[in-house]
XYZ file of C-alpha atoms in Angstrom:
729
model
C 14.109 9.551 -85.334
C 11.523 9.754 -82.340
C 10.613 13.301 -81.398
C 11.528 14.575 -77.806
C 7.968 14.509 -76.930
C 7.729 10.671 -78.026
C 10.688 10.051 -75.881
C 9.009 11.657 -72.799
C 5.984 9.770 -73.554
C 7.893 6.586 -73.544
C 9.586 7.353 -70.262
C 6.388 8.276 -68.790
C 5.067 4.913 -69.615
C 7.829 3.220 -67.959
C 7.318 5.346 -64.868
C 3.800 4.141 -64.896
C 4.713 0.554 -65.073
C 7.022 1.064 -62.152
C 4.173 2.648 -60.026
C 2.111 -0.444 -60.953
C 4.838 -2.664 -59.619
C 5.154 -0.525 -56.607
C 1.570 -0.496 -55.065
C 1.331 -2.330 -51.880
C -1.290 -4.978 -51.118
C -4.867 -3.871 -50.684
C -4.785 -4.412 -46.973
C -1.850 -2.326 -46.451
C -3.359 0.703 -48.541
C -6.153 0.911 -46.075
C -3.931 0.649 -43.224
C -1.961 3.590 -44.594
C -4.760 5.807 -45.133
C -6.327 5.072 -41.581
C -3.006 5.683 -40.016
C -2.871 8.822 -41.616
C -6.472 9.928 -40.458
C -7.563 10.335 -43.907
C -10.912 9.423 -45.486
C -11.663 7.580 -48.705
C -13.478 11.010 -49.819
C -10.237 12.907 -49.125
C -7.908 10.653 -51.274
C -10.548 10.472 -54.142
C -10.811 14.339 -53.982
C -7.025 14.529 -54.469
C -6.733 12.124 -57.128
C -9.888 13.360 -58.866
C -11.467 9.925 -58.480
C -14.827 8.562 -56.929
C -14.925 7.520 -53.596
C -16.204 4.165 -54.474
C -13.040 3.597 -56.839
C -10.874 4.201 -53.587
C -12.740 1.758 -51.684
C -12.450 -0.753 -54.290
C -8.625 -0.281 -54.502
C -8.556 -0.859 -50.794
C -10.524 -4.058 -51.145
C -8.612 -5.274 -53.959
C -11.738 -5.375 -56.226
C -10.184 -3.069 -58.823
C -6.666 -1.498 -59.427
C -6.036 2.307 -60.336
C -5.079 2.974 -63.820
C -2.918 5.367 -65.157
C -2.445 8.429 -64.694
C -4.037 8.091 -61.281
C -2.011 4.951 -60.358
C 1.280 6.842 -60.386
C -0.134 9.475 -58.092
C -1.845 7.034 -55.818
C 1.541 5.149 -55.587
C 3.268 8.321 -54.797
C 0.908 9.069 -51.870
C 1.124 5.534 -50.689
C 4.976 5.648 -50.478
C 4.849 8.906 -48.704
C 2.331 7.575 -46.080
C 4.546 4.275 -45.683
C 7.554 6.512 -44.729
C 5.783 8.136 -41.972
C 3.658 5.215 -40.833
C 5.715 2.110 -41.198
C 3.869 -1.192 -40.908
C 4.257 -2.886 -37.351
C 6.400 -6.252 -37.150
C 3.750 -9.105 -37.374
C 5.661 -11.415 -35.013
C 5.903 -8.513 -32.284
C 3.405 -8.239 -29.557
C 1.045 -5.447 -29.846
C 2.375 -2.058 -28.571
C 1.031 -1.147 -25.101
C -1.495 1.376 -25.091
C -0.787 4.734 -23.400
C -1.724 4.873 -19.609
C -4.442 7.224 -19.138
C -7.222 7.686 -16.262
C -9.993 5.160 -16.169
C -12.443 8.042 -17.244
C -10.940 8.230 -20.564
C -10.667 4.485 -21.288
C -10.831 3.881 -24.951
C -10.765 7.658 -25.780
C -6.722 7.989 -25.821
C -5.415 8.231 -29.388
C -3.292 5.048 -30.382
C -1.825 4.157 -33.528
C -4.469 2.980 -36.042
C -4.391 -0.866 -36.001
C -4.105 -2.679 -39.368
C -7.242 -4.075 -40.639
C -8.333 -7.728 -40.500
C -7.800 -9.646 -43.699
C -11.152 -10.590 -45.544
C -12.015 -14.045 -44.636
C -12.543 -16.659 -47.412
C -15.993 -16.898 -48.847
C -16.375 -20.432 -47.339
C -14.747 -21.973 -44.351
C -13.292 -25.322 -44.480
C -16.145 -26.674 -42.122
C -16.059 -30.446 -43.618
C -12.131 -30.650 -43.468
C -10.763 -33.874 -41.381
C -8.134 -31.735 -39.818
C -9.347 -28.588 -38.461
C -6.862 -25.781 -38.344
C -6.086 -24.546 -34.880
C -4.122 -21.909 -32.945
C -0.277 -22.431 -32.022
C -1.562 -23.490 -28.434
C -3.742 -26.350 -30.066
C -3.200 -29.946 -29.251
C -4.360 -31.212 -32.376
C -2.197 -32.662 -35.317
C -1.229 -30.267 -38.204
C -1.604 -27.176 -36.059
C 1.410 -25.458 -36.765
C 1.036 -26.098 -40.698
C -2.383 -24.541 -40.569
C -1.106 -21.439 -38.602
C 1.869 -20.934 -40.876
C -0.483 -20.982 -44.012
C -3.010 -18.428 -42.374
C 0.042 -16.139 -41.202
C 1.385 -16.155 -44.729
C -2.138 -15.252 -46.294
C -2.860 -12.447 -44.019
C 0.667 -10.821 -43.178
C -1.150 -7.294 -42.272
C -3.665 -8.750 -39.736
C -3.571 -6.922 -36.401
C -1.647 -9.446 -34.086
C -4.114 -8.271 -31.291
C -7.209 -9.966 -33.206
C -5.811 -12.167 -35.637
C -8.351 -14.817 -34.986
C -11.277 -12.505 -36.003
C -13.928 -10.641 -34.084
C -15.603 -13.551 -32.602
C -15.890 -17.303 -32.280
C -18.782 -19.780 -31.859
C -18.236 -22.087 -28.989
C -19.582 -25.671 -29.452
C -18.991 -29.089 -27.842
C -18.659 -32.326 -29.635
C -17.659 -35.679 -27.935
C -16.486 -33.849 -24.670
C -14.169 -31.348 -26.520
C -15.100 -27.951 -26.754
C -13.974 -25.758 -29.821
C -13.888 -22.236 -30.848
C -15.095 -21.670 -34.563
C -13.613 -18.536 -35.688
C -13.727 -16.789 -39.106
C -11.806 -18.134 -42.156
C -12.438 -21.738 -41.005
C -9.841 -21.396 -38.129
C -11.034 -24.001 -35.134
C -9.239 -23.391 -31.615
C -9.111 -25.988 -28.962
C -10.949 -24.512 -25.655
C -9.261 -25.874 -22.625
C -11.534 -23.840 -20.208
C -14.048 -25.983 -18.103
C -16.193 -23.131 -16.645
C -17.514 -19.743 -17.870
C -15.136 -18.060 -15.730
C -12.175 -19.898 -17.274
C -13.632 -19.256 -20.704
C -13.791 -15.580 -20.209
C -10.010 -15.659 -19.011
C -9.027 -17.907 -21.892
C -10.675 -15.430 -24.442
C -8.887 -12.228 -22.824
C -5.534 -14.156 -22.570
C -4.978 -16.305 -25.360
C -7.746 -16.354 -27.942
C -6.656 -13.161 -29.945
C -10.341 -12.158 -30.632
C -11.724 -8.648 -31.124
C -12.214 -5.972 -33.718
C -10.148 -2.919 -34.310
C -11.978 0.610 -33.756
C -13.694 2.113 -36.771
C -12.598 5.426 -35.897
C -9.272 6.832 -34.394
C -11.087 8.345 -31.575
C -13.249 5.301 -30.908
C -12.882 1.956 -29.022
C -11.657 -1.463 -30.069
C -14.749 -3.874 -30.082
C -14.956 -6.625 -27.242
C -14.650 -10.239 -28.518
C -17.777 -12.204 -28.703
C -18.374 -15.542 -27.968
C -21.458 -17.229 -29.423
C -22.550 -20.209 -27.266
C -24.470 -22.985 -28.927
C -26.699 -25.582 -27.187
C -24.059 -28.044 -26.506
C -21.833 -25.256 -25.022
C -24.711 -24.330 -22.761
C -24.902 -28.081 -21.600
C -21.045 -28.232 -20.989
C -20.775 -25.230 -18.884
C -23.745 -25.643 -16.791
C -26.275 -23.204 -18.283
C -30.072 -23.932 -19.001
C -31.034 -24.874 -22.495
C -33.548 -22.242 -22.344
C -34.932 -19.579 -20.146
C -38.032 -20.076 -18.026
C -40.754 -17.879 -18.257
C -39.899 -15.792 -15.431
C -36.166 -15.532 -16.725
C -37.302 -14.639 -20.125
C -39.260 -11.608 -18.699
C -36.339 -10.574 -16.682
C -34.193 -11.238 -19.975
C -31.484 -12.835 -17.369
C -30.721 -15.628 -15.053
C -31.326 -14.924 -11.150
C -28.139 -14.169 -9.082
C -28.758 -17.325 -7.108
C -27.955 -19.335 -10.368
C -24.592 -21.185 -9.878
C -22.894 -20.122 -12.929
C -23.556 -16.300 -11.895
C -22.007 -17.408 -8.539
C -19.007 -18.687 -10.301
C -18.586 -15.358 -12.227
C -18.598 -13.410 -9.040
C -16.279 -15.907 -7.243
C -13.743 -15.582 -9.843
C -13.579 -11.567 -9.633
C -15.441 -11.031 -12.696
C -18.407 -8.725 -13.072
C -21.475 -8.537 -14.952
C -23.136 -5.484 -16.175
C -26.569 -4.320 -14.844
C -28.158 -6.533 -17.550
C -26.778 -9.744 -15.681
C -26.302 -12.949 -17.534
C -28.892 -12.796 -20.347
C -29.141 -13.647 -24.103
C -26.635 -10.779 -24.531
C -24.040 -10.599 -21.506
C -21.019 -8.621 -20.849
C -18.518 -10.519 -18.399
C -15.629 -8.267 -17.554
C -12.416 -7.628 -15.388
C -11.408 -4.076 -14.115
C -9.580 -2.437 -16.858
C -5.872 -2.356 -17.018
C -4.947 1.319 -17.631
C -6.760 1.933 -21.072
C -7.127 -1.696 -22.102
C -10.511 -3.043 -21.664
C -10.874 -6.793 -20.395
C -14.507 -7.625 -21.419
C -16.061 -10.584 -23.232
C -19.448 -10.439 -24.717
C -21.598 -13.571 -24.721
C -24.194 -14.225 -27.214
C -26.247 -17.108 -26.143
C -27.973 -18.502 -29.400
C -30.402 -20.855 -27.606
C -31.804 -17.971 -25.593
C -32.943 -16.187 -28.747
C -30.106 -13.642 -28.785
C -30.401 -13.596 -32.575
C -33.853 -12.886 -33.104
C -35.276 -14.721 -36.330
C -36.955 -11.616 -37.367
C -33.773 -9.852 -37.700
C -30.818 -12.301 -38.092
C -32.664 -15.449 -39.657
C -35.627 -16.140 -41.748
C -38.533 -16.011 -39.561
C -40.640 -18.414 -41.201
C -38.009 -21.144 -41.568
C -35.102 -20.408 -38.840
C -31.542 -21.579 -40.058
C -29.407 -20.613 -37.195
C -30.535 -23.239 -34.608
C -29.244 -26.068 -37.071
C -26.479 -24.098 -38.709
C -23.014 -25.443 -38.480
C -20.761 -23.505 -36.094
C -18.258 -22.713 -38.858
C -20.992 -21.446 -41.166
C -22.523 -19.257 -38.292
C -18.964 -18.019 -37.595
C -18.698 -17.201 -41.299
C -21.974 -15.377 -41.281
C -21.513 -13.258 -38.054
C -17.938 -12.610 -38.998
C -18.827 -11.164 -42.379
C -21.327 -9.246 -40.559
C -18.826 -7.952 -38.225
C -16.252 -7.135 -40.993
C -18.742 -5.326 -42.994
C -20.830 -3.528 -40.495
C -19.439 -4.021 -37.050
C -19.217 -6.347 -34.299
C -22.743 -7.186 -33.232
C -23.821 -5.471 -29.969
C -27.309 -7.201 -29.489
C -30.189 -6.868 -31.590
C -29.722 -5.395 -35.210
C -31.275 -2.077 -33.936
C -29.067 -1.712 -31.044
C -26.083 -2.553 -33.323
C -27.348 0.181 -35.955
C -27.405 2.670 -33.088
C -23.879 1.671 -31.816
C -22.518 1.989 -35.425
C -23.495 5.676 -35.314
C -21.259 6.131 -32.168
C -18.441 3.962 -33.247
C -18.200 6.089 -36.416
C -18.823 9.573 -34.743
C -17.341 9.089 -31.099
C -18.499 11.777 -28.749
C -15.136 12.269 -27.026
C -11.339 11.878 -27.466
C -8.498 12.172 -25.125
C -6.513 15.120 -25.488
C -3.132 15.821 -23.713
C -2.822 18.914 -21.634
C 0.565 20.622 -22.611
C 1.145 22.007 -19.272
C 0.540 18.731 -17.153
C 1.225 16.106 -19.672
C -2.300 14.424 -18.586
C -5.052 13.339 -20.634
C -8.382 15.438 -20.355
C -11.628 14.794 -21.947
C -12.477 16.853 -25.145
C -15.759 16.691 -27.142
C -15.803 16.093 -31.077
C -17.746 18.812 -32.856
C -19.101 16.293 -35.312
C -20.697 13.910 -32.884
C -23.576 13.944 -30.216
C -21.908 14.587 -27.076
C -24.740 15.464 -24.441
C -28.318 15.024 -23.296
C -30.192 17.943 -23.980
C -33.630 19.440 -22.983
C -36.376 17.818 -24.915
C -39.120 19.353 -26.981
C -42.810 18.272 -26.154
C -43.989 18.066 -29.631
C -41.179 15.581 -30.516
C -41.599 13.107 -27.724
C -43.424 9.856 -27.510
C -46.839 9.967 -25.265
C -45.188 8.135 -22.448
C -42.300 10.794 -21.992
C -42.030 12.005 -18.406
C -42.085 15.698 -19.879
C -45.964 15.118 -20.653
C -46.966 14.148 -17.291
C -50.105 16.223 -16.430
C -49.977 17.865 -19.701
C -53.084 16.162 -21.295
C -56.176 14.319 -19.880
C -55.937 10.517 -19.757
C -56.400 8.756 -23.156
C -56.061 11.830 -24.965
C -54.715 11.539 -28.628
C -52.388 14.213 -29.603
C -53.241 16.257 -32.453
C -50.821 17.154 -35.360
C -50.879 20.660 -33.628
C -49.365 18.978 -30.431
C -47.131 16.430 -31.935
C -44.543 15.727 -34.568
C -46.101 13.060 -36.837
C -43.354 12.408 -39.077
C -43.699 8.682 -40.069
C -43.635 6.974 -43.592
C -46.435 6.551 -45.726
C -49.398 4.461 -45.238
C -51.822 5.358 -48.080
C -54.133 3.781 -50.553
C -57.012 5.023 -52.911
C -59.467 3.211 -55.061
C -58.698 2.473 -58.896
C -60.149 4.285 -61.407
C -62.206 2.818 -64.147
C -59.122 3.103 -66.487
C -56.763 1.619 -64.095
C -59.100 -1.447 -63.622
C -58.538 -2.066 -67.458
C -54.985 -3.216 -66.591
C -54.702 -6.819 -65.596
C -51.720 -6.445 -62.897
C -50.511 -4.468 -60.081
C -46.957 -4.269 -59.956
C -45.251 -3.302 -56.410
C -41.653 -1.927 -56.356
C -39.689 -1.580 -53.221
C -37.064 1.119 -52.534
C -33.772 -0.436 -51.328
C -32.674 0.695 -47.800
C -35.058 3.603 -48.132
C -34.242 4.911 -44.673
C -30.644 4.444 -44.765
C -30.719 6.252 -48.338
C -32.750 9.266 -46.755
C -30.207 9.802 -44.118
C -27.398 10.376 -46.662
C -26.560 14.005 -46.939
C -28.982 15.028 -44.386
C -28.122 17.923 -42.299
C -29.404 17.303 -38.484
C -28.935 19.095 -35.297
C -26.079 18.282 -32.954
C -26.949 20.543 -30.006
C -29.946 21.281 -27.993
C -33.171 23.207 -29.225
C -33.746 26.853 -29.552
C -37.420 27.979 -29.324
C -38.401 30.623 -31.825
C -41.649 32.574 -31.415
C -43.327 35.428 -33.138
C -43.795 33.935 -36.462
C -40.083 33.274 -37.494
C -38.988 33.155 -40.876
C -38.369 29.644 -42.025
C -34.611 28.532 -42.778
C -34.212 25.234 -44.390
C -30.465 25.176 -43.137
C -32.025 24.915 -39.382
C -33.019 21.236 -38.665
C -35.714 20.915 -35.995
C -39.754 21.202 -35.664
C -41.750 24.001 -37.288
C -45.488 24.742 -36.479
C -46.965 25.829 -39.743
C -50.073 25.787 -41.602
C -49.977 23.837 -44.873
C -53.621 23.434 -45.426
C -53.364 26.043 -48.205
C -51.129 23.984 -50.457
C -53.074 22.530 -53.218
C -51.410 19.840 -55.581
C -54.373 18.978 -57.411
C -52.827 20.637 -60.636
C -49.068 21.201 -60.368
C -46.560 21.361 -63.324
C -43.438 19.214 -63.165
C -40.857 19.841 -65.906
C -43.541 21.559 -67.999
C -46.146 18.880 -67.640
C -49.370 19.000 -65.450
C -49.654 16.427 -62.872
C -52.963 15.252 -61.410
C -52.177 15.702 -57.789
C -55.362 14.319 -56.556
C -54.440 10.906 -57.604
C -51.125 11.066 -55.302
C -50.938 11.244 -51.494
C -50.128 14.571 -49.708
C -46.430 14.844 -48.976
C -47.235 16.440 -45.710
C -48.979 13.510 -43.853
C -48.030 9.618 -43.287
C -51.847 8.858 -44.445
C -51.427 11.163 -47.792
C -54.467 13.307 -46.566
C -54.307 17.047 -47.010
C -53.507 18.843 -43.899
C -56.554 20.559 -42.123
C -54.614 23.409 -40.028
C -51.549 24.194 -38.110
C -49.303 21.330 -37.624
C -45.701 20.308 -36.389
C -43.176 19.438 -39.276
C -39.527 18.610 -39.463
C -37.363 20.807 -41.663
C -37.290 18.512 -44.677
C -41.028 18.547 -45.053
C -41.590 22.517 -44.788
C -38.537 22.856 -47.304
C -40.442 20.614 -49.725
C -43.442 22.842 -49.561
C -41.164 25.758 -50.440
C -39.680 23.779 -53.508
C -42.839 23.126 -54.653
C -43.490 27.002 -54.866
C -45.695 27.441 -51.781
C -45.565 30.208 -49.260
C -44.974 28.987 -45.624
C -45.425 31.012 -42.550
C -44.352 29.215 -39.502
C -46.106 30.115 -36.199
C -43.128 28.931 -33.833
C -40.461 26.536 -34.194
C -37.696 24.502 -32.189
C -34.415 24.517 -34.046
C -30.817 23.356 -33.621
C -28.019 25.799 -34.360
C -24.991 23.422 -34.253
C -25.618 21.353 -37.373
C -23.781 18.670 -39.265
C -24.284 15.642 -41.503
C -24.169 13.088 -38.514
C -25.281 10.132 -40.569
C -23.356 10.427 -43.658
C -20.445 7.847 -42.509
C -23.244 5.405 -40.945
C -24.860 5.525 -44.402
C -21.808 4.893 -46.240
C -20.697 2.111 -43.917
C -24.138 0.212 -44.326
C -24.347 1.043 -48.291
C -21.026 -0.602 -48.796
C -21.904 -3.636 -46.737
C -25.182 -4.161 -48.452
C -23.825 -3.600 -52.046
C -20.901 -6.003 -51.321
C -23.161 -8.680 -49.838
C -25.429 -8.278 -52.883
C -22.385 -8.629 -55.090
C -21.754 -11.924 -53.330
C -24.990 -13.167 -54.593
C -24.456 -12.043 -58.062
C -26.584 -8.760 -58.014
C -23.979 -6.074 -58.930
C -24.300 -2.426 -59.730
C -23.782 -2.830 -63.360
C -26.956 -4.921 -63.888
C -29.869 -3.267 -65.559
C -33.242 -4.403 -66.578
C -34.030 -7.836 -67.163
C -30.583 -9.077 -65.930
C -31.055 -7.217 -62.605
C -34.445 -8.706 -62.198
C -33.098 -12.328 -62.915
C -30.329 -12.054 -60.382
C -32.606 -10.607 -57.593
C -34.752 -13.705 -58.208
C -32.274 -16.079 -57.864
C -30.018 -14.537 -55.358
C -30.944 -16.535 -52.114
C -30.494 -19.739 -53.954
C -26.955 -18.523 -54.687
C -25.514 -18.192 -51.116
C -28.341 -18.725 -48.346
C -25.810 -17.387 -45.757
C -25.382 -14.372 -47.809
C -29.154 -14.050 -47.938
C -29.357 -13.910 -44.082
C -26.570 -11.256 -44.216
C -28.794 -9.164 -46.507
C -31.641 -9.243 -44.158
C -29.503 -8.318 -41.155
C -28.047 -5.464 -42.935
C -31.386 -3.973 -43.760
C -32.674 -4.537 -40.305
C -29.723 -2.691 -38.873
C -30.360 0.450 -41.110
C -34.161 0.398 -40.233
C -33.557 -0.425 -36.313
C -30.822 2.071 -36.041
C -32.951 4.991 -37.285
C -35.893 3.551 -34.976
C -33.494 3.535 -31.720
C -33.310 7.280 -32.203
C -36.842 7.482 -30.638
C -36.955 4.287 -28.566
C -40.142 3.920 -26.791
C -40.837 2.663 -23.312
C -40.940 -1.188 -23.209
C -43.708 -1.090 -20.447
C -40.882 -2.089 -17.884
C -41.758 1.066 -15.695
C -44.737 2.973 -14.952
C -46.284 5.530 -17.518
C -44.431 8.864 -17.428
C -41.632 7.398 -15.608
C -37.970 7.857 -17.075
C -36.971 4.766 -19.063
C -33.171 3.759 -19.764
C -33.176 4.758 -23.191
C -33.757 8.369 -22.215
C -30.251 8.449 -20.765
C -28.494 8.171 -23.941
C -27.082 11.175 -25.877
C -28.258 9.246 -28.876
C -31.794 9.332 -27.954
C -32.817 12.027 -30.448
C -36.304 11.826 -31.724
C -35.811 15.077 -33.825
C -33.153 13.091 -36.190
C -35.498 10.358 -36.563
C -38.219 12.477 -37.378
C -36.018 14.469 -39.862
C -34.777 11.064 -41.502
C -38.477 9.918 -41.894
C -39.594 13.166 -43.334
C -36.896 13.207 -45.696
C -37.788 9.724 -46.888
C -41.422 10.401 -47.438
C -40.956 13.800 -49.315
C -38.053 12.214 -51.417
C -40.416 9.407 -52.309
C -43.263 11.999 -53.319
C -40.803 13.856 -55.289
C -40.105 10.787 -57.308
C -44.082 9.934 -57.754
C -44.313 13.322 -59.087
C -41.793 13.160 -61.697
C -42.829 9.616 -62.675
C -46.543 10.898 -62.998
C -45.050 13.790 -65.014
C -42.871 11.388 -67.330
C -45.311 8.513 -67.826
C -49.048 9.780 -66.704
C -48.483 6.829 -64.223
C -49.992 7.112 -60.653
C -49.763 4.777 -57.697
C -52.682 2.990 -56.024
C -51.127 2.282 -52.677
C -48.033 2.887 -50.770
C -46.700 1.198 -47.555
C -43.398 2.471 -46.083
C -41.497 2.018 -49.060
C -43.526 -0.253 -51.372
C -45.373 1.450 -54.262
C -48.047 -0.285 -56.308
C -48.654 0.605 -59.895
C -51.432 -0.665 -62.087
C -49.755 -2.282 -65.474
C -50.802 -4.076 -68.372
C -47.957 -6.403 -67.899
C -46.571 -8.217 -64.728
C -42.838 -6.763 -65.106
C -41.641 -3.563 -63.602
C -39.899 -2.860 -66.620
C -43.295 -1.925 -68.066
C -43.939 0.852 -65.543
C -40.692 2.650 -65.128
C -40.382 5.423 -67.592
C -37.376 5.437 -69.681
C -36.048 8.544 -72.110
C -35.711 7.985 -75.872
C -32.330 6.600 -75.391
C -33.674 3.727 -73.037
C -32.302 5.073 -69.875
C -34.258 6.039 -66.689
C -35.946 9.265 -66.908
C -33.889 11.562 -64.255
C -35.754 11.812 -60.723
C -37.859 8.783 -61.173
C -37.714 5.421 -59.922
C -34.770 3.284 -61.241
C -34.044 -0.304 -61.054
C -30.967 -1.182 -59.239
C -29.159 -2.569 -56.184
C -28.019 0.565 -54.430
C -29.708 2.075 -51.660
C -32.611 4.678 -53.083
C -32.869 2.650 -56.174
C -36.018 0.140 -56.478
C -36.296 -3.770 -56.929
C -39.449 -5.760 -57.805
C -41.384 -6.686 -54.622
C -44.192 -8.651 -56.446
C -47.037 -8.731 -58.836
C -50.741 -9.583 -58.170
C -53.935 -9.311 -60.704
C -56.435 -6.406 -60.189
C -59.047 -9.066 -59.871
C -57.144 -10.300 -56.791
C -57.289 -6.881 -55.268
C -60.834 -6.296 -56.098
C -61.622 -9.391 -54.307
C -59.753 -8.484 -51.268
C -61.705 -5.186 -51.243
C -64.901 -6.975 -51.477
C -64.107 -9.604 -48.805
C -63.191 -6.750 -46.221
C -65.765 -4.411 -47.280
C -63.865 -1.415 -48.863
C -60.408 -0.293 -49.908
C -57.345 -0.849 -47.664
C -53.591 -0.575 -48.124
C -52.217 -3.943 -50.259
C -48.793 -2.698 -50.843
C -47.351 -5.062 -48.281
C -49.399 -7.955 -49.383
C -47.899 -8.025 -52.910
C -44.841 -10.076 -52.352
C -42.874 -12.488 -54.420
C -40.890 -13.343 -51.048
C -43.393 -13.867 -48.540
C -40.636 -14.130 -45.808
C -39.913 -10.349 -46.491
C -40.422 -7.906 -43.862
C -42.420 -4.659 -44.190
C -40.045 -1.906 -45.338
C -36.389 -1.842 -45.308
């Protein structure tokens, strides 16, 4: 006879089986979490799971296993009772009416997520799927299939975030994500905009409950420009102005139809809109492909552009996946990277006044909410605050300017290193994004500290301190002595030892303290309201990058030679995904750069330029990220030297070159006795912060270059297997 415990175990097993059957579909799991305003991290903490595991449950990559599965099912059941799914056939619920000043700020029920499109659209199908209003045969059948496959799609945006507009044989078509093709009846740009707002059902749900839904994007091909009376290319004067003149007939058509353009006018990226209806925006963004809206350096292969000849369905797939994994493009990848920060950390929200019942503006504590006074040492040379401060052509010194930049360092090879045959370059994946993860930054304005303030690593900002006494020629790491003379200084981008007082960001000074040296700041500009502002931004980009690499066969479980082989063949697996990889990396790098956007020369020197009007113009945050990237890299250099007596010969941004007897990076990365990477050193892998093989050259090749150019120079970014790869991540 079974014991009582055995019977209970059998019953528990049945309950677990019931829980397995009761789990909703992955898209519904995500909808329920977002409707409740919960993060994946919160659910992971409650279930004693990893945040990545929760994300995989919501995308359907993996399924929870007992005993977590039963607890997860119970959570979802409780959320479903509170936040029932909206009827898919019913029209979208009207948004609450709030004053125009709060458009996009009023809290609304979290919309259901858009279903993941299939990996390849049916571009070559003879019968194109179409919307219910399509006049083409087979339209109803195609729509029924699409609705069944994605029952949880937000009905407002059921056709995806964007469409590629193309004209063939006089018929204008809108290619959407998932292979869907819509007939476009519009015969002019104003009619096209109105059709998009009224019928196309394009757009993307907000990424944060206090954020704003993304406007639909129409990508216009060359044939669409010809159909709608737009020039195939901008003239030299128009390229300089980045817009068509107001006298152009299409611009006049837009004005005559009661539509408006933003101050940027009708250029490569243009916004055409009508006045909002309550809290509902009525705006369409045009991405004009032949006018270089998608710069080949960011969105394409710069040496062999693919986008101009890409089929509209493939282009819709590419940009649709970018929108799904990152966000709907807003312009350049750098602009999109900056906008992603705001989308994930909205500065304001609408709050209902209990006394009057009216909405009022409220600020979010975890966001950048206002413009603050700038600090002279943190701004670039052309900033208005520096007008009259220095003589003309004066080069500011480290004591006058915060010079937190990535490494650009090299040194001659020693005789012992020249005995090696190869120079192997490894590159850090998305190094700037990885440096932003977990970084505490300032959210308010600066506080000036004088009178030799005590250094506080918890206060982000800029510190004037003398680190010239820090001697790294012989330091001990993990009980072993490291030859610091063969490593760059962690305190300067060129790797030189500091010569006196200089301005440093908090991570740099904190690293000097970590190494065991005393620091005595002279003055400082710090921020007292702090937060990990970039965490959600990093996680979004990390997930997008890892998922895209997995689509090309490079997964997180690959190690050693398997990883190197997968990386080498990834671009042949799926060329579109290879473009997506480039765009995601450019978004991460460009977004950080936009925090200190410089004048583009469109205004006189020392005159205010448009970027300075943004709350997100924060050079101190950019400096903190770059400082964290540089000292984090140096920390790994030290641990690698201690573990394997291995020293780099040059570093360019995030590419590190090591001498090696063999051409593979497997021969230079130190391992433990168990065959695992030594903790704290460089590790091969696909995740941000890990490294990949950038390329290998011979020592003789390097020596010939040195002789040709008359001295040692930085060769780190010349050692590339893929010559189309850009510098850094």
